[in-house]
Coordinates of C-alpha atoms in Angstrom, one line a residue:
Chain A
M45 CA 84.5 138.3 51.5
T46 CA 80.7 138.3 51.6
G47 CA 78.4 135.9 49.8
L48 CA 79.9 132.6 50.9
P49 CA 77.0 130.5 52.2
N50 CA 77.3 129.3 55.8
V51 CA 77.6 125.6 55.0
P52 CA 80.2 123.3 56.6
L53 CA 81.3 121.5 53.4
V54 CA 82.9 123.3 50.5
L55 CA 83.5 121.6 47.2
H56 CA 87.3 121.4 47.1
H57 CA 88.5 119.1 44.4
V58 CA 87.7 116.2 42.1
A59 CA 90.2 113.4 41.4
V60 CA 90.5 111.4 38.2
V61 CA 92.4 108.2 37.7
V62 CA 94.1 107.7 34.3
A63 CA 96.3 105.1 32.6
D64 CA 98.3 107.7 30.6
L65 CA 99.2 110.8 32.5
D66 CA 100.7 112.7 29.6
A67 CA 97.6 112.1 27.5
A68 CA 95.3 113.2 30.3
V69 CA 97.4 116.4 30.9
A70 CA 97.1 117.1 27.1
H71 CA 93.3 116.7 27.3
Y72 CA 92.9 119.0 30.3
A73 CA 95.2 121.5 28.7
A74 CA 93.0 121.5 25.6
L75 CA 90.0 122.1 27.9
G76 CA 91.7 125.3 29.0
F77 CA 93.4 124.4 32.3
G78 CA 96.9 125.6 32.8
T79 CA 100.0 123.3 32.8
G80 CA 99.3 122.0 36.3
E81 CA 101.8 120.9 39.0
R82 CA 103.3 117.4 38.7
F83 CA 104.6 115.4 41.6
A84 CA 105.0 111.8 42.8
I85 CA 103.6 110.3 46.0
A86 CA 105.8 107.3 46.5
E87 CA 103.9 105.7 49.4
Q88 CA 100.7 105.7 47.4
A89 CA 102.5 104.5 44.2
V90 CA 101.1 107.3 42.1
E91 CA 102.1 110.3 40.0
V92 CA 99.8 113.3 40.2
V93 CA 99.1 116.5 38.3
T94 CA 97.0 119.1 40.0
F95 CA 95.2 121.9 38.1
R96 CA 93.7 124.9 39.8
A97 CA 90.0 125.4 38.9
G98 CA 88.9 128.6 40.6
L99 CA 88.9 128.0 44.3
G100 CA 89.0 124.3 43.6
Y101 CA 91.3 121.8 42.0
V102 CA 91.4 118.8 39.6
E103 CA 93.8 116.0 40.6
V104 CA 94.8 113.7 37.8
I105 CA 96.2 110.5 39.3
C106 CA 98.2 107.8 37.5
P107 CA 99.5 104.6 39.1
T108 CA 103.3 104.0 39.1
D109 CA 103.1 100.4 40.5
P110 CA 100.8 97.8 38.9
D111 CA 100.2 96.3 42.4
G112 CA 99.2 99.5 44.1
P113 CA 95.7 100.4 45.1
I114 CA 95.2 103.0 42.3
A115 CA 96.4 100.5 39.7
R116 CA 93.9 98.0 41.0
F117 CA 91.1 100.7 40.9
L118 CA 92.1 101.5 37.3
A119 CA 92.1 97.8 36.3
K120 CA 88.6 97.3 37.8
R121 CA 86.9 100.5 36.8
G122 CA 88.9 102.0 33.9
E123 CA 89.8 105.7 33.6
G124 CA 87.4 108.2 35.2
M125 CA 86.4 109.7 38.5
H126 CA 88.1 108.5 41.6
H127 CA 86.8 110.7 44.4
V128 CA 85.3 114.1 45.3
A129 CA 86.7 116.2 48.1
Y130 CA 85.0 118.7 50.4
R131 CA 86.8 121.2 52.7
V132 CA 85.8 121.3 56.3
D133 CA 87.0 123.6 59.0
D134 CA 87.9 121.1 61.7
L135 CA 88.4 117.6 60.3
A136 CA 89.0 115.7 63.6
D137 CA 85.7 117.2 65.0
T138 CA 83.9 116.4 61.7
L139 CA 85.0 112.8 61.8
G140 CA 83.9 112.4 65.3
R141 CA 80.5 113.8 64.5
L142 CA 80.2 111.6 61.4
A143 CA 81.2 108.5 63.3
A144 CA 78.6 109.2 65.9
A145 CA 76.0 109.7 63.2
G146 CA 76.7 106.2 61.8
V147 CA 78.5 107.4 58.7
R148 CA 80.9 104.7 57.4
L149 CA 84.5 106.2 57.6
I150 CA 87.5 104.8 55.9
D151 CA 89.8 107.0 58.0
R152 CA 88.6 107.6 61.5
E153 CA 91.5 110.1 62.2
P154 CA 93.0 112.8 59.9
R155 CA 96.1 111.8 57.9
S156 CA 98.5 113.8 55.8
G157 CA 97.7 114.7 52.2
A158 CA 99.3 116.8 49.5
Y159 CA 100.1 120.5 50.2
G160 CA 100.0 120.0 53.9
W161 CA 96.3 119.3 53.8
R162 CA 94.8 117.0 56.5
I163 CA 92.6 114.4 54.8
A164 CA 90.2 111.5 55.5
F165 CA 88.1 109.4 53.3
V166 CA 84.4 108.5 53.8
H167 CA 83.2 105.2 52.4
P168 CA 81.1 105.4 49.1
E169 CA 78.4 103.4 50.9
S170 CA 77.7 106.6 53.0
C171 CA 77.9 108.9 50.0
A172 CA 75.6 107.5 47.4
G173 CA 78.3 105.5 45.7
V174 CA 80.9 108.3 45.6
L175 CA 84.3 107.8 47.3
T176 CA 84.4 111.1 49.3
E177 CA 87.4 112.9 50.9
L178 CA 87.3 115.5 53.6
V179 CA 90.1 118.1 53.6
E180 CA 91.2 120.5 56.3
V181 CA 93.4 123.2 54.8
P182 CA 96.0 124.7 57.2
A183 CA 95.1 128.1 58.6
G184 CA 98.1 129.7 57.0
D185 CA 97.3 128.4 53.5
A186 CA 96.9 131.1 50.8
E187 CA 93.7 129.4 49.7
A188 CA 92.2 129.5 53.1
A189 CA 92.9 133.2 53.3
T190 CA 90.7 133.9 50.3
L191 CA 87.6 132.4 51.8
Chain B
M119 CA 87.0 139.7 45.8
T120 CA 90.7 139.2 45.5
G121 CA 92.4 135.9 45.5
L122 CA 90.5 134.1 42.8
P123 CA 93.1 132.8 40.4
N124 CA 92.9 133.9 36.8
V125 CA 91.9 130.6 35.3
P126 CA 89.1 130.1 32.8
L127 CA 87.5 127.0 34.4
V128 CA 86.1 127.1 37.9
L129 CA 85.0 123.9 39.7
H130 CA 81.2 124.4 39.8
H131 CA 79.4 121.2 40.7
V132 CA 79.5 117.4 40.8
A133 CA 76.5 115.3 39.9
V134 CA 75.7 111.9 41.4
V135 CA 73.2 109.4 40.0
V136 CA 71.2 107.4 42.6
A137 CA 68.5 104.8 42.6
D138 CA 66.9 106.0 45.8
L139 CA 66.7 109.8 46.2
D140 CA 65.4 109.8 49.8
A141 CA 68.2 107.5 50.9
A142 CA 70.8 109.6 49.1
V143 CA 69.5 112.8 50.6
A144 CA 69.6 111.2 54.1
H145 CA 73.2 110.2 53.5
Y146 CA 74.2 113.7 52.3
A147 CA 72.4 115.3 55.3
A148 CA 74.4 113.0 57.6
L149 CA 77.6 114.3 56.0
G150 CA 76.6 117.8 57.0
F151 CA 74.9 119.2 53.9
G152 CA 71.7 121.1 54.4
T153 CA 68.3 119.9 53.3
G154 CA 68.9 120.8 49.6
E155 CA 66.5 121.9 47.0
R156 CA 64.3 119.3 45.3
F157 CA 62.8 119.6 41.8
A158 CA 61.9 117.5 38.8
I159 CA 63.1 118.0 35.2
A160 CA 60.4 116.3 33.2
E161 CA 62.1 116.4 29.8
Q162 CA 65.1 114.6 31.3
A163 CA 63.0 112.2 33.3
V164 CA 64.8 112.9 36.5
E165 CA 64.2 114.3 40.0
V166 CA 67.1 116.3 41.4
V167 CA 68.2 117.5 44.8
T168 CA 70.9 120.2 44.8
F169 CA 73.0 121.0 47.9
R170 CA 75.2 124.1 48.2
A171 CA 78.8 123.3 48.9
G172 CA 80.6 126.6 49.4
L173 CA 80.7 128.3 46.0
G174 CA 79.9 124.9 44.4
Y175 CA 77.1 122.5 44.4
V176 CA 76.3 118.8 44.6
E177 CA 73.5 117.6 42.3
V178 CA 71.9 114.2 43.3
I179 CA 70.0 112.9 40.3
C180 CA 67.4 110.1 40.3
P181 CA 65.6 108.7 37.2
T182 CA 61.8 108.9 37.1
D183 CA 61.4 106.8 33.9
P184 CA 63.1 103.4 33.5
D185 CA 63.6 104.1 29.8
G186 CA 65.3 107.5 30.3
P187 CA 69.0 108.2 29.8
I188 CA 69.8 108.5 33.5
A189 CA 68.0 105.2 34.2
R190 CA 70.1 103.5 31.5
F191 CA 73.3 105.1 33.0
L192 CA 72.2 103.8 36.4
A193 CA 71.5 100.3 35.1
K194 CA 74.9 100.1 33.4
R195 CA 77.1 101.8 36.0
G196 CA 75.3 101.7 39.3
E197 CA 75.1 104.6 41.8
G198 CA 78.0 107.0 41.8
M199 CA 79.4 110.0 39.9
H200 CA 77.7 111.1 36.8
H201 CA 79.5 114.3 35.8
V202 CA 81.8 117.2 36.9
A203 CA 81.0 120.7 35.9
Y204 CA 83.2 123.8 35.5
R205 CA 82.0 127.4 35.2
V206 CA 83.2 129.4 32.2
D207 CA 82.6 133.1 31.4
D208 CA 81.5 132.7 27.8
L209 CA 80.2 129.3 27.0
A210 CA 79.5 129.8 23.2
D211 CA 83.0 131.2 22.8
T212 CA 84.5 128.4 24.8
L213 CA 82.7 125.7 22.8
G214 CA 84.0 127.3 19.6
R215 CA 87.6 127.3 20.9
L216 CA 87.3 123.7 22.1
A217 CA 85.8 122.4 18.8
A218 CA 88.6 124.2 16.9
A219 CA 91.1 122.4 19.2
G220 CA 89.7 119.0 18.4
V221 CA 87.9 118.5 21.7
R222 CA 85.0 116.1 21.3
L223 CA 81.8 117.9 22.3
I224 CA 78.4 116.4 23.0
D225 CA 76.8 119.8 22.7
R226 CA 78.3 122.2 20.2
E227 CA 75.9 125.0 21.3
P228 CA 74.8 126.1 24.8
R229 CA 71.5 124.7 26.0
S230 CA 69.4 125.5 29.0
G231 CA 70.1 123.9 32.4
A232 CA 68.7 124.3 35.9
Y233 CA 68.7 127.8 37.5
G234 CA 68.9 129.6 34.2
W235 CA 72.4 128.2 33.7
R236 CA 73.6 127.8 30.1
I237 CA 75.2 124.4 29.8
A238 CA 77.0 122.1 27.4
F239 CA 78.6 118.6 27.8
V240 CA 82.1 117.5 26.7
H241 CA 82.6 113.8 25.8
P242 CA 84.4 111.7 28.5
E243 CA 86.9 110.7 25.7
S244 CA 88.3 114.3 25.8
C245 CA 88.3 114.5 29.6
A246 CA 90.2 111.4 30.8
G247 CA 87.0 109.3 31.1
V248 CA 84.9 111.9 33.0
L249 CA 81.7 113.2 31.6
T250 CA 82.3 117.0 31.9
E251 CA 79.8 119.8 31.8
L252 CA 80.6 123.5 31.2
V253 CA 78.3 126.1 32.8
E254 CA 77.8 129.8 32.1
V255 CA 76.1 131.5 35.0
P256 CA 73.9 134.5 34.0
A257 CA 75.5 137.8 34.9
G258 CA 72.7 138.7 37.3
D259 CA 73.0 135.5 39.3
A260 CA 73.6 135.9 43.0
E261 CA 76.5 133.4 42.8
A262 CA 78.2 135.2 40.0
A263 CA 78.1 138.4 42.1
T264 CA 80.2 136.8 44.7
L265 CA 83.0 135.9 42.4

């Protein structure tokens, strides 16, 4: 396609933490989102519903274990935004450049996320208070083919 | 273009509130964003820098008046996410449908935003704790032409 600006970071998804997943899904359905795709991520002790939003996504995240990190986030901050994610072309290279530039990284190496995405988090301290995720989408992904 | 899913809400921008606009711009520049576009919105008592992020945007918002609404938000919540915005095709129609569905709206009618956008806010109570903006982009907008 034409018209996509030549910038290295593409707004990819927003993630919301909630206490009641069914209530949140009902709210997002009322806004006009589809039914979403629901799955559990056992090692993160969460259940997730993803909604497509154009070329981006909304992730609604609900803790399944009161001792997990998302449950602690929810207890401290309440329901609301958890993180914002941007797509980059080469995550390992990006992380190397950010580290060299003094950006405070939570993950210095890419790790596995949902849908085969490679992900890494940047500390809110380096992003004006916003927990920020970087995502590399596999080359064969249908989404990548549209960009 | 092909490949854009047929959903009515398209992830459009995220907005971040900061206390120090120059420091925030430096952080976002270090992440790989461009220099951004800086402007003041006098009636909202803010200065804003927008960064393009693919088809979306990041808005960094800094209060210019300690008695304004953004300054109060910052005093209460600290730096971090302010709102998430989704593009819709027909904002007036969307607001009518949402109101009929019992969604709690802050703005029941479209109002003017930056760049000629028509905007309206939905209450966080109806969006799982996230202040949510809906945006209608004018038909002649360069961005709209790419979608």
